[in-house]
Tab-separated table of C-alpha atoms in Angstrom:
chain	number	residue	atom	x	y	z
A	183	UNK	CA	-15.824	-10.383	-9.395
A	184	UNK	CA	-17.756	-6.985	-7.873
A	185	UNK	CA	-15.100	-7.709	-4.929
A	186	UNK	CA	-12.478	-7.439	-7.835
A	187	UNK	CA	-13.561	-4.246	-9.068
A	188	UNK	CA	-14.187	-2.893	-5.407
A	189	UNK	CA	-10.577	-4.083	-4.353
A	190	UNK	CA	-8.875	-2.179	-7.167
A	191	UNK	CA	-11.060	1.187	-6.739
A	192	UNK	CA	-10.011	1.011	-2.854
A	193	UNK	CA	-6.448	-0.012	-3.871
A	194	UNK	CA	-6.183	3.442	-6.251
A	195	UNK	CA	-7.865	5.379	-3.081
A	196	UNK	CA	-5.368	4.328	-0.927
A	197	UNK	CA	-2.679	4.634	-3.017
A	198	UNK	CA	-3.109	8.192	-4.430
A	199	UNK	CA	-3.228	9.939	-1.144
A	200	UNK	CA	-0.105	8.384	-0.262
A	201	UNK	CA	1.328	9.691	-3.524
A	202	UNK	CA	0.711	13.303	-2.117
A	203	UNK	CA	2.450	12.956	1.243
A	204	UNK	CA	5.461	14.021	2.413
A	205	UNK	CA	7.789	12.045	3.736
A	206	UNK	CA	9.741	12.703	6.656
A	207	UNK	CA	13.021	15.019	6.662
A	208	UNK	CA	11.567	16.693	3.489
A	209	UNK	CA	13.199	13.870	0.633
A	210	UNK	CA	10.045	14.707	-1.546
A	211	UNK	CA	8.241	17.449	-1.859
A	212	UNK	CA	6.529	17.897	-4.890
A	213	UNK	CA	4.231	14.922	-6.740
A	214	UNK	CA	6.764	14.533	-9.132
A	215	UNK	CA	9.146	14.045	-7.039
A	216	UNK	CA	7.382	11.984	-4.617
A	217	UNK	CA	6.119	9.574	-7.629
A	218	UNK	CA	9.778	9.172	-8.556
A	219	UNK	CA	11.099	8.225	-5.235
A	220	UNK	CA	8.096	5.486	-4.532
A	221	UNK	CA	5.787	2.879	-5.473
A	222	UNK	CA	2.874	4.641	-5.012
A	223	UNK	CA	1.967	5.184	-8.746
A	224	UNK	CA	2.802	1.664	-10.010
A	225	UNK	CA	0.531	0.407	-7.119
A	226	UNK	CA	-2.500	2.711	-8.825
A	227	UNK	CA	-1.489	2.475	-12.160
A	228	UNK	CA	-0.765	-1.502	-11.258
A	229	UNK	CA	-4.459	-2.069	-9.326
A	230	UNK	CA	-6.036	-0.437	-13.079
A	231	UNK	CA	-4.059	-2.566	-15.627
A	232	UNK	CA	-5.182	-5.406	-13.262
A	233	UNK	CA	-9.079	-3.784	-13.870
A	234	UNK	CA	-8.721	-3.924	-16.762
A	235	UNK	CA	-7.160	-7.213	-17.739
A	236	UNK	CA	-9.946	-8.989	-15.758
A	237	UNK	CA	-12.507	-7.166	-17.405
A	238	UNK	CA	-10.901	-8.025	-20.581
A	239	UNK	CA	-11.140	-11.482	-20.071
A	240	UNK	CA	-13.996	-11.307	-18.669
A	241	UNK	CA	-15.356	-10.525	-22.199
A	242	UNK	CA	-13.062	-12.560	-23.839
A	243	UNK	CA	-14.529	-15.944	-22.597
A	244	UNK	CA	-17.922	-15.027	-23.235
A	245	UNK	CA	-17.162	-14.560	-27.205
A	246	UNK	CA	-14.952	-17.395	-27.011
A	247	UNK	CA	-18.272	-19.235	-25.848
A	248	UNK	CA	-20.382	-17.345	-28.439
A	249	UNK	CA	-22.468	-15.462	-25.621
A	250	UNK	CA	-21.720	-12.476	-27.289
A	251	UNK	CA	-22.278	-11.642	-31.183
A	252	UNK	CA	-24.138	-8.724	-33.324
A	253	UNK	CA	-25.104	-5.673	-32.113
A	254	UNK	CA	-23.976	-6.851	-28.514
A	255	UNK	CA	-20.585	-7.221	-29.710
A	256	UNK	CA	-20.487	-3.785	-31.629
A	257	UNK	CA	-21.129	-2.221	-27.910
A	258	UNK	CA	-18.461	-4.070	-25.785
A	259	UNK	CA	-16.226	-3.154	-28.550
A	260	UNK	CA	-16.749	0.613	-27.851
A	261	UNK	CA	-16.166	0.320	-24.392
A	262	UNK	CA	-13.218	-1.735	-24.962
A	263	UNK	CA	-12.159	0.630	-27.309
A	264	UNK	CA	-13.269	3.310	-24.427
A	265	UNK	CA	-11.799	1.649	-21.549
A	266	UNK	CA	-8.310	1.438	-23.376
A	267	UNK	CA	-8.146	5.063	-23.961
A	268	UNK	CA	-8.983	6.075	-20.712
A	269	UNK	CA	-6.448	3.665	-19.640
A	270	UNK	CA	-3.977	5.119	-21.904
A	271	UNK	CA	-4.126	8.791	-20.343
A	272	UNK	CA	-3.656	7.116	-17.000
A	273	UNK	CA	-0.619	5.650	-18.820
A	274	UNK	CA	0.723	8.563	-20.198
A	275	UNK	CA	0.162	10.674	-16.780
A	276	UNK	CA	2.105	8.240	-15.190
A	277	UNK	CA	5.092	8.481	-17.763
A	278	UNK	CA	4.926	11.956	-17.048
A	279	UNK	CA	5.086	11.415	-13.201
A	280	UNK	CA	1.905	13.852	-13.184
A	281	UNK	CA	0.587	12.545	-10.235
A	282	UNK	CA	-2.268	15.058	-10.396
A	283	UNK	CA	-3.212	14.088	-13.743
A	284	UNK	CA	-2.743	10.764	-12.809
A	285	UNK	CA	-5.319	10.777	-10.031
A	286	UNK	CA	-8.197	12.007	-12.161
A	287	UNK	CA	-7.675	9.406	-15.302
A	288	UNK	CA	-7.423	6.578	-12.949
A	289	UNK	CA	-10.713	7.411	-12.011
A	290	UNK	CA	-12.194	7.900	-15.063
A	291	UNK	CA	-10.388	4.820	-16.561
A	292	UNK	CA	-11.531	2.608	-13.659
A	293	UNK	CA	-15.543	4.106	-14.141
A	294	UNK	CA	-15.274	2.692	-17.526
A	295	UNK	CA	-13.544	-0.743	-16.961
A	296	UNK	CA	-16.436	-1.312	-14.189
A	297	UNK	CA	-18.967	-0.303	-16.402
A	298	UNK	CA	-17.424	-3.148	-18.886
A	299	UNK	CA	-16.913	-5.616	-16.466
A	300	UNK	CA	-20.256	-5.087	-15.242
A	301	UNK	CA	-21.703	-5.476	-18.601
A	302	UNK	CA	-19.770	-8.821	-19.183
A	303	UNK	CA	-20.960	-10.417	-15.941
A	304	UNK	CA	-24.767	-9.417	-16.344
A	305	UNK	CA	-24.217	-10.890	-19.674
A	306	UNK	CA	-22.876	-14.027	-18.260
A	307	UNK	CA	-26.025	-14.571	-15.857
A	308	UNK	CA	-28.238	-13.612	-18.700
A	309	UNK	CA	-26.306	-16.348	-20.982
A	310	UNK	CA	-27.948	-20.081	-20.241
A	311	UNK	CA	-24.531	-21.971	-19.287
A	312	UNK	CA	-23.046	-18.432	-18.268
B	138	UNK	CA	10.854	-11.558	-8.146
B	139	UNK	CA	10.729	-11.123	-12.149
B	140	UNK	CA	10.112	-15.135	-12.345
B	141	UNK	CA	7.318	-14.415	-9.454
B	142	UNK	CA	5.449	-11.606	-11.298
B	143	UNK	CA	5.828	-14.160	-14.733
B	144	UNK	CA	4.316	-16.888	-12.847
B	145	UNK	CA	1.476	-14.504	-11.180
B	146	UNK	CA	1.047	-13.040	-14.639
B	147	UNK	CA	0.540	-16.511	-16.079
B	148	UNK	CA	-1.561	-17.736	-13.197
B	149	UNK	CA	-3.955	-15.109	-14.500
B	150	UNK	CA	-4.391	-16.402	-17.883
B	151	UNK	CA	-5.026	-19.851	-16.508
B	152	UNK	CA	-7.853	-18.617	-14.301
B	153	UNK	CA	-10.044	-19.703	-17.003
B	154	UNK	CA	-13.528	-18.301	-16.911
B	155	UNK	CA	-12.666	-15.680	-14.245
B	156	UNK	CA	-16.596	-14.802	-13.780
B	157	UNK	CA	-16.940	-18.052	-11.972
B	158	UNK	CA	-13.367	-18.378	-9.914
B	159	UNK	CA	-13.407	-14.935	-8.599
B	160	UNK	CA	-11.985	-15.808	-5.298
B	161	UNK	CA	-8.814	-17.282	-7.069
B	162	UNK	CA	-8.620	-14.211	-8.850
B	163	UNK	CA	-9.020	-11.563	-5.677
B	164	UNK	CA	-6.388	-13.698	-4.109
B	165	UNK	CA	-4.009	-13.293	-7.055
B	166	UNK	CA	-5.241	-9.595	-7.067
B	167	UNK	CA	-3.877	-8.954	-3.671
B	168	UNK	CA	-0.480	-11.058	-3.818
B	169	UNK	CA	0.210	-8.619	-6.433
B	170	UNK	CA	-0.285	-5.886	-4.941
B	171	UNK	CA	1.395	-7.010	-1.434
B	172	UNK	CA	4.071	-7.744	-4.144
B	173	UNK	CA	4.075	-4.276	-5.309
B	174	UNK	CA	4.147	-3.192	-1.405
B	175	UNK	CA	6.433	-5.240	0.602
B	176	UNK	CA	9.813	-6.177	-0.340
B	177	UNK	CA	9.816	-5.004	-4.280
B	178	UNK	CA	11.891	-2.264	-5.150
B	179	UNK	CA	10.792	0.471	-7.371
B	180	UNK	CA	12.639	-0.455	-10.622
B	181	UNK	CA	11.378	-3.755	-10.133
B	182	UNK	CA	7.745	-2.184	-9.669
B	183	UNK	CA	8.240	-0.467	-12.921
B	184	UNK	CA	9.120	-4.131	-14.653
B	185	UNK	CA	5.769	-5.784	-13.446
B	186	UNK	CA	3.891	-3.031	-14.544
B	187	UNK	CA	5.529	-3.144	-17.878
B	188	UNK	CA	5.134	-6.350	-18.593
B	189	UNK	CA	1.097	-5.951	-17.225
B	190	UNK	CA	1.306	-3.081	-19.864
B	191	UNK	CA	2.248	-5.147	-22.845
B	192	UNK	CA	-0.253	-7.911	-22.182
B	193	UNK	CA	-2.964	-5.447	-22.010
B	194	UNK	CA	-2.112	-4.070	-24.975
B	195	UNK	CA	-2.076	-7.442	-26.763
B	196	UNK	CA	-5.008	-8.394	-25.168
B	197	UNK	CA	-6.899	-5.603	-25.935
B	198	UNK	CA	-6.097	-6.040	-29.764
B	199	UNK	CA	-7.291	-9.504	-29.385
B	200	UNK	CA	-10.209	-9.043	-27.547
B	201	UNK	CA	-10.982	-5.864	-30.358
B	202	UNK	CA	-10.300	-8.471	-33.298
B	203	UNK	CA	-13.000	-10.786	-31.815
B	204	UNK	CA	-15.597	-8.797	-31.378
B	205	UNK	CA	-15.561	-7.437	-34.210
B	206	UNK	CA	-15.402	-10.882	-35.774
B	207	UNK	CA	-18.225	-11.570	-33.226
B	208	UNK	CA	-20.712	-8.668	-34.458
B	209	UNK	CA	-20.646	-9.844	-38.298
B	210	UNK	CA	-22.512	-13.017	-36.524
């Protein structure tokens, strides 16, 4: 599931550059214009909401399975609660075709849906039948 | 290709528990995202991605709902 989480982080690297390139004959210029004429943004904003549905489930079948409760719970809920806003301004930078802006959040989104996932799958190999 | 992104989307639910079938979920990982950059179109792009949107939302509301269920335990 590390693969996962490494796949998406090198997807949104090798997206975003191409978001900033020009393409030939001069058709787009500026980010905006460039993240209105290709895929480039879905891709990145795609690879995240992909993160972060795996990580989601991730966590989701370990309180389905009671592996998480009390105290543990109250901290994946702030990260989940984290993770969603961070995903949100990636969301919103996209709507605004603010490639720019869109570049930073995805990073800061995807830091946080790691650090979830990553807490969900330590708790999984801590949890007996995990 | 919106029937193919449904199916993909739904694939993903029936993973199960993803922590032990990774591979089966890299592999749907990256036949979305050849599907996002081979032979789709941009609006249709946009529609996977909205529809990836919504479920997220929903399942972050779910997932918030039972953990906070989970911590009165």
């Amino acid at each position: 599931m590390k693969r996962l989480l490494l796949f998406a982080a090198a997807a949104l690297c090798l997206a975003l550059p191409a978001a900033c390139t020009d393409g030939p004959g001069g058709v787009a210029t500026t980010p905006a214009a460039i993240a209105d004429t290709t895929k480039a943004d879905e891709f990145a904003l795609g690879a995240l909401e992909l993160s972060y549905k795996g990580a989601r489930l991730a966590c989701e079948v370990l309180v389905d399975a009671g592996k998480i409760k009390g105290d543990d719970a109250v901290h994946f809920g702030q990260l989940n609660d984290t993770a969603k806003a961070r995903l949100d301004l990636a969301r919103r930078a996209y709507d605004a075709a603010n490639s720019t802006n869109l570049a930073a959040a995805l990073i800061e989104a995807q830091a946080v849906v790691s650090e979830l996932y990553q807490l969900a799958d330590a708790k999984a190999k801590d949890a007996p039948n995990g | 290709m919106g029937n193919l992104v449904a199916l993909l989307l739904a694939l993903l639910d029936l993973v199960g528990p993803i922590i032990a079938r990774s591979p089966e979920f890299i592999q749907l990982y990256e036949q979305f995202v050849k599907l996002l950059d081979k032979d789709t179109d941009q609006a249709e792009a946009r529609s996977a991605l909205e529809a990836l949107r919504d479920e997220n939302d929903a399942g972050y509301l779910r997932l918030r709902q039972k953990l906070l269920d989970a911590s009165l335990r």
